[in-house]
Amino acid sequence: MNDALMVVIAAQAVTAAVPLVLAGTGELLAQRAGMLNVGIEGLLLTGCIAGFTGAALGGCAWIGLAAAIIAAALLAALFAWATVVMRCDQIVTGMAINLLAVGGSGTAWLVAQGQGYAELPANAGFSRGIVPGLSDATQAWLRDLPFIGPLVFDQYGLALAMALIAATAWWLLVRTRIGVIIHALGDAPDACAANGIAVRRWRVGLVILAGALAGAAGAYLSIMRTHGFSPLMTGGMGFVVLALVIFGRWHVGGLVAACLGFGVIDALQSHLQSRGLNAVIPYQVFQALPFIVALIALAAMRRGTSGPRLLGQAWPTER
Amino acid sequence: MSRWLAASSGILIAVGAISAVILVVLIGLALLGHAPTTVLTTWFHGAAGSWTRLALSVQEAGPLLLTGLAAAVAFRCGVWNIGAEGQFLIGAVTMVAFGTVLLIPGPGWLILSIVLILSAFSGAAWALLATGLERWRGVPVVLSTILLNFIAVAVVGMLVQGPLHDPTTTAPQTALMAEQMRLPVLVEGTRLHLGVLLAAIIAVALWLVLKRTTIGFEVQVVGLNPDAARLMGMPVGARQVLVMAVSGGLAGFAGAAHVAGVTGMLSGSPVSYGYAGIAVAMLGRLHPLGILVAALFLGMLSTGASGLERRLGIPHDLGDVVQGLLVLAVLVGGGITARRALRPQAEST
């Protein structure tokens, strides 16, 4: 494999990893605080449809992004209310969120189609390689930088935001008092409460933050990467994100590495498919590949978790 | 007396949840310009307006009942099997394989019974993959069962377009199953088949097992408190494996009965009885008889919704929204308490 091809594949890997890192960082923060949201697939899908309809109706990609973030955050707030305030089981509530999002996005999509919004207007999506606030010449120069150009600057804008968000999350978790609190929320919520920390308020806040990030990731899929919506377009990506959070051992660095590795596999398989391998191997193998990889990764990792001690458990334990 | 109180409060929660969700949906549809009375009457006509429609609703309830039981059995033991969707598909594809390319000669009813059991076993085997990954590699069941759903979709798709593909068409579908491998129809002129009756019998049997037998008791104690169960000397791990096998077997049987009773083949179009089973289980409050009623209700909901789509143009996808809302409403109303989930039970001591 020559160098140019490697750069292409690396750049594709980054493009594929962006939504995984975005949604994964949010889920990681929530899980560290003890909140397991398996409804992340539904939040992504909500981001997709809200991003699409927002951009199509508003005629502007930014409206789409904002709509995606708000819609997914609202759905996450519903999850937070049910699990934190009403103490419902987190797994079943998460699956209910998924059902809601599948039905809701399907209904909204049919309505949008009926109103004549089946496709994204030409200028209502984000385009590649644009860094807001820089002149065209500077941007072109940045994109043409060897190696760094395609990997960092010839990406959609959210790629840079993703790097910033992941770095911030890492810094928060590892270096600040907030990080200590978030860890403690998932490991020893009683101790938090004893120190005057409002456990439930923190958990609700983090779940909503995770929802907003998943919404942004959904918008990335619909109004950046594909410029369109199709029913169930997330295709299980949310569940892969859950696997990646575990595989990264609930550390931001591990998560980012896992997502990039996943992106490389994704880029490689689409490259191999385009090279004619799909004539030899049924396309379903490629379709199942992300999930097989995720399962193998989880099975291969060393046992004994470094995860949050009370993940998925309501607080206070006894009412 | 207190038992009756507990049962009636459970029923109250379910009825309350249903009423609340129907109210919300009717208000939502009214805002979109559909009069609530029209919606209700159209829905009822679709769901139970004639004997054929009613038979269709009951037929639709069959797979929902089985996947609902699959979810409930597992949840009651604290085993998070979210994989009924995949187990359903594996059971269905096994049935289709033995109904088309792998036809076994012999007396029809005997072969059919054997293949139905075999299909249930295939669903159980698919479910036990997740248990194996948990036991040996510490992979959380809640995640592996979901991932296995997507792998099952691909595996079945590959089989449908590969070895099982109908050579007379280019459409992604299998050939029709042989007549002797189809489940007999109960009511003339409908597709209400023997599998639905079997599902109802299984529900009652499961209720008796949970209520009257030692194993049933142990399964529930393990679900409520695995540490206490272990202290009492119950074989916690063995019960969890058993429950997973039963759960996967029920889902696999659901798939097999569906293809042998209704469709007679598999095509590329998706089914979602597996995920809907979670809604059925929650609405039935994890009680086999409650699930029987919940499955009938959701079956009527589904056939009624297709009537709404045909006559009023209300998207069928709204059915998923209703299911999601129902689960949330039951959860919020019932306060089924959360427990530790992502950690393998074996390590929780």
XYZ file of C-alpha atoms in Angstrom:
668
model
C 0.000 0.000 0.000
C 1.535 3.307 -1.031
C 1.720 6.456 1.047
C -0.955 8.387 -0.850
C -3.460 5.597 -0.337
C -2.603 5.431 3.339
C -3.333 9.121 3.708
C -6.667 8.667 1.911
C -7.632 5.802 4.183
C -6.491 7.659 7.295
C -8.565 10.684 6.254
C -11.602 8.459 5.652
C -11.042 6.870 9.042
C -11.194 10.273 10.708
C -14.399 11.086 8.792
C -15.947 7.829 9.989
C -14.740 8.261 13.568
C -16.189 11.760 14.139
C -19.775 10.728 15.038
C -18.494 7.808 17.111
C -16.230 10.051 19.179
C -18.904 12.737 19.571
C -21.620 10.370 20.752
C -19.125 8.213 22.639
C -17.709 11.114 24.667
C -21.187 12.045 25.844
C -22.097 8.457 26.683
C -18.772 8.058 28.496
C -19.405 11.089 30.702
C -22.918 9.844 31.498
C -21.728 6.309 32.213
C -18.933 7.572 34.453
C -21.696 9.196 36.470
C -23.528 5.860 36.650
C -26.035 6.438 33.861
C -26.295 3.719 31.217
C -28.254 4.988 28.225
C -28.816 2.241 25.645
C -31.148 4.675 23.911
C -28.145 6.354 22.309
C -29.079 4.706 18.996
C -32.417 6.491 19.178
C -30.742 9.774 20.108
C -28.496 9.501 17.041
C -31.498 8.772 14.829
C -33.335 11.736 16.350
C -30.330 13.904 15.543
C -30.392 12.633 11.952
C -34.048 13.437 11.298
C -34.118 16.686 13.272
C -30.925 17.831 11.557
C -32.377 16.969 8.179
C -35.775 18.581 8.672
C -34.235 21.611 10.395
C -31.829 22.169 7.512
C -34.457 21.462 4.851
C -37.127 23.712 6.368
C -34.785 26.438 7.562
C -32.686 26.274 4.426
C -29.552 26.504 6.508
C -27.231 23.855 7.876
C -26.734 25.662 11.174
C -30.478 25.535 11.896
C -30.308 21.818 11.222
C -27.426 21.347 13.636
C -29.214 23.346 16.316
C -32.455 21.416 15.780
C -30.605 18.101 16.034
C -28.893 19.085 19.274
C -32.098 20.395 20.834
C -34.288 17.458 19.755
C -31.859 14.817 20.996
C -31.260 16.731 24.238
C -35.023 16.838 24.837
C -35.347 13.092 24.273
C -32.388 12.549 26.612
C -34.136 14.752 29.157
C -37.137 12.424 28.962
C -34.800 9.499 29.641
C -33.204 11.373 32.534
C -36.571 12.222 34.053
C -37.780 8.623 33.832
C -34.595 7.043 35.191
C -33.282 9.581 37.680
C -36.457 11.158 38.992
C -38.912 8.284 38.503
C -36.244 5.612 39.117
C -37.251 3.509 36.108
C -34.950 0.790 34.905
C -32.285 2.351 32.698
C -32.026 -0.467 30.163
C -35.752 -0.806 29.502
C -36.177 2.972 29.430
C -33.330 3.173 26.927
C -35.015 0.607 24.704
C -38.260 2.596 24.962
C -36.333 5.670 23.811
C -35.120 3.658 20.831
C -38.684 2.628 19.937
C -39.845 6.229 20.251
C -37.058 7.467 18.015
C -37.579 4.796 15.359
C -41.308 5.525 15.177
C -40.924 9.278 15.551
C -38.234 9.631 12.901
C -40.151 7.366 10.520
C -43.338 9.392 10.979
C -41.499 12.703 10.624
C -39.756 11.442 7.504
C -43.074 10.454 5.878
C -44.567 13.823 6.780
C -41.502 15.653 5.398
C -41.695 13.640 2.185
C -45.396 14.412 1.908
C -44.619 18.115 2.215
C -42.046 17.850 -0.546
C -38.914 17.866 1.591
C -37.525 14.506 0.503
C -34.125 15.931 -0.347
C -31.798 18.420 1.219
C -31.665 21.717 -0.737
C -28.317 22.167 -2.420
C -26.844 24.706 -0.029
C -28.525 23.499 3.165
C -25.840 20.979 4.118
C -22.385 21.532 5.487
C -19.583 21.099 3.017
C -16.214 19.587 3.542
C -13.064 21.437 4.440
C -14.520 24.672 5.746
C -13.190 26.218 8.915
C -15.457 29.086 9.906
C -13.735 32.430 10.310
C -10.778 31.793 8.012
C -10.262 33.249 4.552
C -10.565 31.006 1.511
C -6.868 31.267 0.751
C -5.853 30.215 4.261
C -8.270 27.299 4.129
C -6.942 26.122 0.788
C -3.404 26.368 2.164
C -4.381 24.355 5.251
C -6.079 21.656 3.161
C -2.992 21.279 0.978
C -0.649 20.674 3.889
C 0.909 17.237 3.508
C -0.686 14.572 5.678
C -2.187 17.038 8.185
C -4.273 18.668 5.438
C -6.494 15.732 4.483
C -6.535 14.283 7.999
C -7.440 17.420 9.899
C -8.566 20.194 7.565
C -10.234 18.396 4.659
C -12.959 17.231 7.044
C -16.375 18.508 8.032
C -16.346 21.270 10.603
C -17.546 18.987 13.375
C -14.265 17.045 13.129
C -12.455 19.990 14.688
C -15.238 20.447 17.215
C -14.969 16.751 18.028
C -11.266 17.048 18.778
C -11.966 20.039 20.986
C -14.823 18.305 22.812
C -12.868 15.104 23.382
C -9.866 17.060 24.650
C -12.075 19.082 26.973
C -13.746 15.937 28.295
C -10.340 14.380 28.928
C -9.109 17.480 30.706
C -12.293 17.702 32.785
C -12.203 14.054 33.823
C -8.501 13.797 34.572
C -7.439 17.226 35.762
C -10.353 18.946 37.433
C -12.598 18.743 40.476
C -15.535 18.249 38.120
C -13.826 15.070 36.923
C -13.506 13.836 40.478
C -17.209 14.509 41.024
C -18.231 12.712 37.807
C -16.153 9.664 38.765
C -17.599 9.694 42.265
C -21.175 9.928 40.939
C -20.757 6.516 39.357
C -18.580 4.932 42.041
C -19.907 6.292 45.305
C -22.970 8.504 44.923
C -23.619 8.285 48.670
C -20.262 9.922 49.319
C -21.156 12.638 46.819
C -24.414 13.312 48.592
C -22.636 13.420 51.926
C -20.391 16.144 50.490
C -23.336 18.236 49.431
C -23.304 17.337 45.756
C -26.744 17.091 44.162
C -26.351 13.598 42.685
C -29.558 13.552 40.718
C -29.114 17.041 39.285
C -25.597 16.167 38.095
C -26.777 12.928 36.538
C -29.654 14.632 34.715
C -27.292 17.302 33.449
C -24.751 14.808 32.153
C -27.423 12.680 30.433
C -28.769 15.769 28.665
C -25.237 16.790 27.657
C -24.710 13.281 26.259
C -27.992 13.641 24.361
C -26.875 16.944 22.842
C -23.598 15.392 21.691
C -25.429 12.385 20.208
C -27.743 14.828 18.420
C -24.738 16.607 16.919
C -23.375 13.236 15.824
C -26.725 12.457 14.191
C -26.676 15.783 12.359
C -23.170 14.933 11.184
C -24.568 11.780 9.579
C -27.541 13.404 7.866
C -26.475 16.914 6.874
C -22.723 16.457 6.552
C -21.684 12.986 5.529
C -24.636 11.896 3.412
C -26.669 15.079 2.780
C -29.936 13.224 3.213
C -32.045 11.045 5.441
C -33.194 7.475 5.099
C -35.202 5.508 7.674
C -33.047 3.723 10.255
C -29.962 5.300 8.699
C -27.937 4.905 11.911
C -28.191 1.133 11.447
C -27.006 0.209 14.932
C -24.141 2.716 15.192
C -25.357 3.720 18.652
C -24.864 0.200 19.931
C -21.380 0.129 18.442
C -20.690 3.340 20.368
C -21.718 1.567 23.583
C -19.222 -1.190 22.780
C -16.488 1.350 22.021
C -17.012 3.115 25.353
C -16.463 -0.182 27.159
C -13.567 -1.159 24.901
C -11.921 2.169 25.667
C -12.259 1.254 29.336
C -14.286 4.394 30.074
C -11.273 6.628 29.357
C -11.462 9.398 26.770
C -8.083 8.446 25.302
C -9.106 4.810 25.010
C -12.412 5.785 23.450
C -10.811 8.036 20.837
C -8.257 5.354 19.980
C -11.015 2.739 19.701
C -13.114 5.019 17.473
C -10.152 5.787 15.198
C -9.327 2.095 14.971
C -12.936 1.443 14.092
C -12.764 4.217 11.498
C -9.716 2.571 9.910
C -11.576 -0.742 9.621
C -14.552 1.090 8.112
C -12.361 2.921 5.599
C -10.470 -0.261 4.700
C -13.617 -2.256 4.094
C -15.192 0.393 1.877
C -11.909 0.628 -0.024
C -11.768 -3.152 -0.473
C -15.420 -3.218 -1.505
C -14.794 -0.586 -4.141
C -11.807 -2.618 -5.326
C -14.158 -5.416 -6.345
C -14.004 -7.599 -3.272
C -17.783 -7.374 -3.014
C -17.981 -9.580 -6.073
C -16.294 -12.362 -4.090
C -17.664 -11.761 -0.607
C -21.428 -11.212 -0.031
C -22.219 -7.663 1.001
C -23.856 -8.924 4.191
C -20.391 -9.758 5.515
C -19.488 -6.089 5.261
C -22.871 -5.173 6.713
C -22.213 -7.339 9.796
C -18.543 -6.403 10.092
C -18.894 -3.480 12.563
C -20.894 -5.644 14.948
C -18.587 -8.647 14.630
C -15.586 -6.396 15.229
C -17.297 -4.847 18.262
C -18.100 -8.279 19.728
C -14.585 -9.581 19.126
C -13.078 -6.439 20.647
C -15.212 -6.826 23.781
C -14.381 -10.522 24.021
C -10.677 -9.953 23.503
C -10.202 -7.255 26.120
C -8.722 -8.189 29.442
C -11.276 -9.081 32.065
C -11.817 -7.074 35.198
C -13.364 -3.732 34.463
C -12.178 -0.292 35.319
C -15.699 0.931 34.767
C -18.074 2.806 37.021
C -18.948 0.668 40.014
C -22.678 1.413 40.139
C -23.414 1.735 36.428
C -27.124 1.483 35.690
C -28.250 1.712 39.292
C -30.736 4.252 40.536
C -29.776 6.525 43.409
C -30.605 6.501 46.257
C -30.550 2.701 46.205
C -33.445 2.467 48.655
C -36.290 4.848 48.342
C -56.025 -10.588 50.006
C -52.761 -8.685 49.562
C -52.036 -10.870 46.557
C -55.239 -9.705 44.948
C -54.328 -6.137 45.780
C -50.903 -6.515 44.151
C -52.417 -8.069 41.030
C -55.091 -5.422 40.703
C -52.604 -2.611 41.214
C -50.525 -4.117 38.390
C -53.581 -4.214 36.147
C -54.443 -0.654 37.159
C -50.974 0.542 36.180
C -51.210 -1.131 32.772
C -54.716 0.192 32.105
C -53.709 3.650 33.301
C -50.655 3.597 31.050
C -52.725 2.539 28.047
C -55.333 5.236 28.697
C -52.688 7.909 29.115
C -50.904 6.941 25.902
C -54.133 6.721 23.897
C -55.062 10.168 25.175
C -51.678 11.607 24.186
C -51.846 10.022 20.720
C -55.416 11.197 20.137
C -54.494 14.739 21.144
C -51.456 14.605 18.864
C -53.562 13.367 15.938
C -56.268 15.932 16.675
C -53.623 18.646 16.340
C -52.808 17.194 12.910
C -56.484 17.465 11.977
C -57.819 13.959 12.624
C -60.987 13.891 14.718
C -60.552 11.568 17.721
C -63.866 9.767 17.104
C -62.930 9.025 13.484
C -59.509 7.774 14.572
C -61.001 5.508 17.235
C -63.740 4.029 15.065
C -61.382 3.522 12.107
C -58.878 1.874 14.407
C -61.520 -0.403 15.895
C -62.799 -1.367 12.458
C -59.281 -2.294 11.434
C -58.571 -4.211 14.636
C -61.843 -6.036 15.277
C -64.450 -4.785 12.802
C -65.137 -8.249 11.424
C -64.244 -11.853 12.263
C -61.459 -11.772 9.675
C -59.985 -8.591 11.132
C -60.227 -10.011 14.649
C -58.573 -13.226 13.493
C -55.794 -11.120 11.978
C -55.315 -9.296 15.292
C -55.101 -12.591 17.186
C -52.705 -13.959 14.590
C -50.562 -10.846 15.009
C -50.618 -11.366 18.780
C -49.006 -14.823 18.436
C -45.395 -13.804 17.764
C -45.769 -10.807 20.104
C -46.858 -13.140 22.899
C -43.867 -15.417 22.376
C -41.267 -12.641 22.134
C -42.947 -10.934 25.092
C -42.603 -14.116 27.133
C -38.992 -14.418 25.939
C -38.192 -10.958 27.273
C -40.179 -11.430 30.493
C -38.592 -14.769 31.455
C -35.141 -13.286 31.011
C -35.889 -9.981 32.755
C -37.448 -11.750 35.736
C -34.178 -13.587 36.236
C -32.129 -10.403 35.785
C -30.770 -11.616 32.442
C -30.849 -8.725 29.966
C -31.663 -10.553 26.774
C -32.440 -7.765 24.290
C -31.760 -10.218 21.476
C -35.212 -11.658 20.732
C -35.057 -9.960 17.334
C -32.029 -11.965 16.251
C -33.193 -15.185 17.905
C -36.549 -14.821 16.119
C -34.782 -14.529 12.765
C -32.498 -17.494 13.405
C -35.496 -19.649 14.362
C -37.372 -18.490 11.273
C -34.502 -19.201 8.897
C -34.006 -22.668 10.391
C -37.677 -23.425 9.797
C -37.527 -22.145 6.228
C -34.385 -24.171 5.530
C -36.092 -27.401 6.637
C -39.239 -26.404 4.771
C -37.485 -25.839 1.454
C -34.011 -27.170 0.643
C -33.568 -29.542 3.602
C -36.935 -31.318 3.375
C -36.946 -34.534 5.416
C -39.201 -37.335 4.200
C -41.584 -38.862 6.760
C -44.970 -38.325 8.376
C -45.772 -34.618 8.097
C -46.860 -33.827 11.654
C -43.863 -35.635 13.159
C -41.305 -33.900 10.955
C -43.041 -30.555 11.501
C -42.914 -30.990 15.289
C -39.263 -31.999 15.195
C -38.336 -29.043 13.001
C -40.284 -26.614 15.211
C -38.344 -27.853 18.224
C -35.118 -27.692 16.254
C -35.873 -24.065 15.308
C -36.486 -23.220 18.951
C -33.132 -24.833 19.756
C -31.424 -22.746 17.084
C -32.829 -19.586 18.677
C -31.638 -20.828 22.058
C -28.178 -21.550 20.661
C -27.963 -18.022 19.237
C -28.952 -16.622 22.653
C -26.437 -18.818 24.449
C -23.648 -17.315 22.353
C -24.210 -14.196 24.455
C -24.166 -16.188 27.694
C -20.950 -17.890 26.593
C -19.317 -14.539 25.862
C -20.398 -13.336 29.299
C -19.160 -16.401 31.180
C -15.810 -16.742 29.465
C -14.962 -13.236 28.377
C -17.041 -10.969 30.614
C -18.967 -9.340 27.748
C -22.182 -7.794 29.114
C -25.238 -9.684 27.835
C -27.261 -6.509 27.339
C -24.772 -5.388 24.700
C -23.813 -8.703 23.090
C -27.450 -9.682 22.487
C -28.064 -6.380 20.667
C -24.915 -6.748 18.582
C -25.923 -10.329 17.771
C -29.267 -9.005 16.447
C -27.478 -7.086 13.730
C -25.237 -10.050 12.957
C -28.325 -12.279 12.706
C -29.915 -9.884 10.203
C -26.803 -10.179 8.033
C -26.560 -13.970 8.417
C -30.207 -14.440 7.487
C -29.866 -11.993 4.589
C -26.912 -13.974 3.313
C -28.839 -17.260 3.550
C -31.943 -15.765 1.924
C -29.917 -14.520 -1.014
C -27.589 -17.508 -1.011
C -28.383 -21.162 -0.399
C -32.065 -20.569 0.392
C -32.783 -18.186 -2.479
C -35.790 -18.934 -4.685
C -34.223 -19.654 -8.097
C -37.382 -18.599 -9.954
C -37.120 -14.934 -8.919
C -34.540 -12.200 -8.599
C -36.272 -10.740 -5.528
C -34.398 -11.360 -2.262
C -36.660 -14.099 -0.946
C -36.713 -17.819 -0.303
C -38.931 -20.326 -2.047
C -42.309 -21.157 -0.499
C -42.147 -23.863 2.157
C -43.546 -27.287 1.364
C -47.210 -27.734 2.294
C -46.551 -30.454 4.908
C -44.209 -28.069 6.747
C -46.856 -25.386 7.194
C -48.782 -25.049 10.453
C -52.495 -25.894 10.007
C -54.973 -23.012 9.920
C -57.490 -22.936 12.773
C -60.198 -20.710 11.296
C -61.231 -21.249 7.694
C -60.600 -18.237 5.477
C -57.929 -16.689 7.712
C -54.289 -17.359 8.475
C -54.935 -17.832 12.188
C -52.750 -20.887 12.697
C -52.005 -23.561 15.270
C -48.834 -21.710 16.367
C -50.906 -18.978 18.003
C -52.805 -21.555 20.076
C -49.497 -23.179 21.032
C -48.201 -19.753 22.096
C -51.189 -19.285 24.420
C -50.655 -22.764 25.907
C -46.969 -21.956 26.426
C -47.932 -18.749 28.258
C -50.130 -20.642 30.698
C -47.500 -23.356 31.138
C -44.837 -20.769 31.830
C -47.064 -19.102 34.409
C -47.519 -22.445 36.198
C -43.774 -23.177 36.078
C -42.909 -19.767 37.538
C -45.628 -20.053 40.183
C -45.543 -23.691 41.223
C -42.097 -25.176 40.680
C -38.823 -24.886 42.563
C -36.970 -23.892 39.413
C -39.501 -21.144 38.745
C -39.071 -19.859 42.272
C -35.283 -19.967 42.032
C -35.325 -18.097 38.727
C -37.228 -15.252 40.333
C -35.060 -15.114 43.443
C -31.961 -14.962 41.244
C -33.562 -12.030 39.459
C -34.435 -10.193 42.634
C -31.160 -10.745 44.445
C -28.444 -13.016 43.040
C -26.306 -12.688 46.163
C -29.134 -13.853 48.403
C -29.889 -16.690 45.994
C -26.267 -17.803 46.149
C -26.281 -17.689 49.948
C -29.365 -19.898 49.923
C -27.426 -22.409 47.864
C -29.251 -21.875 44.596
C -27.348 -22.648 41.401
C -27.351 -19.020 40.192
C -25.231 -19.497 37.088
C -27.132 -22.599 35.982
C -30.463 -20.817 36.336
C -29.231 -17.861 34.292
C -28.055 -20.182 31.526
C -31.371 -22.050 31.599
C -33.348 -18.828 31.419
C -31.291 -17.595 28.487
C -31.893 -20.864 26.658
C -35.648 -20.728 27.337
C -35.795 -17.071 26.329
C -33.920 -17.652 23.077
C -35.947 -20.802 22.461
C -39.227 -18.921 22.789
C -38.044 -16.242 20.377
C -36.761 -18.876 17.952
C -40.073 -20.725 18.143
C -41.874 -17.430 17.498
C -39.898 -16.996 14.292
C -40.459 -20.579 13.186
C -44.198 -20.467 13.905
C -44.491 -17.151 12.064
C -42.951 -18.434 8.835
C -44.661 -21.844 9.089
C -48.021 -20.307 9.933
C -48.221 -17.002 8.085
C -45.634 -16.065 5.483
C -44.396 -19.492 4.335
C -41.072 -17.915 3.402
C -38.537 -15.262 4.370
C -37.844 -12.115 2.418
C -35.601 -9.132 2.840
C -38.287 -7.046 4.530
C -37.617 -6.488 8.227
C -39.774 -7.731 11.076
C -39.631 -6.178 14.507
C -41.467 -8.663 16.704
C -38.315 -9.041 18.792
C -38.044 -5.428 19.898
C -41.830 -5.167 20.221
C -41.629 -8.120 22.626
C -39.949 -5.835 25.163
C -42.964 -3.529 25.022
C -45.334 -6.500 25.378
C -43.394 -7.806 28.374
C -43.412 -4.450 30.145
C -47.082 -3.816 29.411
C -47.890 -7.286 30.764
C -45.843 -6.395 33.854
C -43.592 -9.426 33.257
C -46.476 -11.736 34.187
C -47.227 -14.520 31.636
C -50.989 -14.020 31.803
C -50.606 -10.241 31.731
C -48.420 -10.682 28.675
C -51.151 -12.782 27.043
C -53.532 -9.838 27.347
C -50.863 -7.295 26.399
C -49.988 -9.255 23.246
C -53.656 -9.319 22.205
C -53.877 -5.584 22.782
C -50.717 -4.807 20.840
C -51.827 -7.184 18.083
C -55.059 -5.201 17.774
C -53.057 -1.998 17.920
C -50.966 -3.173 14.995
C -53.796 -4.351 12.721
C -55.840 -1.290 13.664
C -52.865 0.914 12.787
C -52.669 -0.543 9.287
C -56.362 0.340 8.928
C -55.543 3.885 10.009
C -52.761 4.035 7.455
C -55.007 2.767 4.651
C -58.031 4.915 5.373
C -56.712 8.076 7.004
C -53.116 8.097 5.814
C -51.699 8.052 9.332
C -48.201 6.526 9.078
C -47.850 2.992 10.430
C -44.582 4.093 12.094
C -46.750 5.759 14.710
C -47.228 2.242 16.117
C -43.575 2.234 17.240
C -44.090 5.582 18.956
C -47.105 4.168 20.788
C -45.094 1.121 21.880
C -42.286 3.309 23.180
C -44.735 5.549 25.033
C -46.489 2.511 26.525
C -43.203 1.144 27.899
C -42.336 4.529 29.382
C -45.803 4.938 30.864
C -45.753 1.478 32.456
C -42.252 2.073 33.809
C -43.039 5.476 35.228
C -46.310 4.249 36.647
C -44.979 1.028 38.060
C -41.625 1.968 39.491
C -39.929 -1.253 38.499
C -36.676 -0.619 40.287
C -33.379 -0.462 38.541
C -30.587 -2.861 39.240
C -27.010 -3.381 38.322
C -26.825 -4.355 34.734
C -23.635 -3.920 32.814
C -21.509 -6.042 35.116
C -21.566 -9.770 34.642
C -23.558 -11.281 37.488
C -20.747 -13.721 38.207
C -18.490 -10.871 39.296
C -20.969 -9.046 41.428
C -20.057 -10.744 44.664
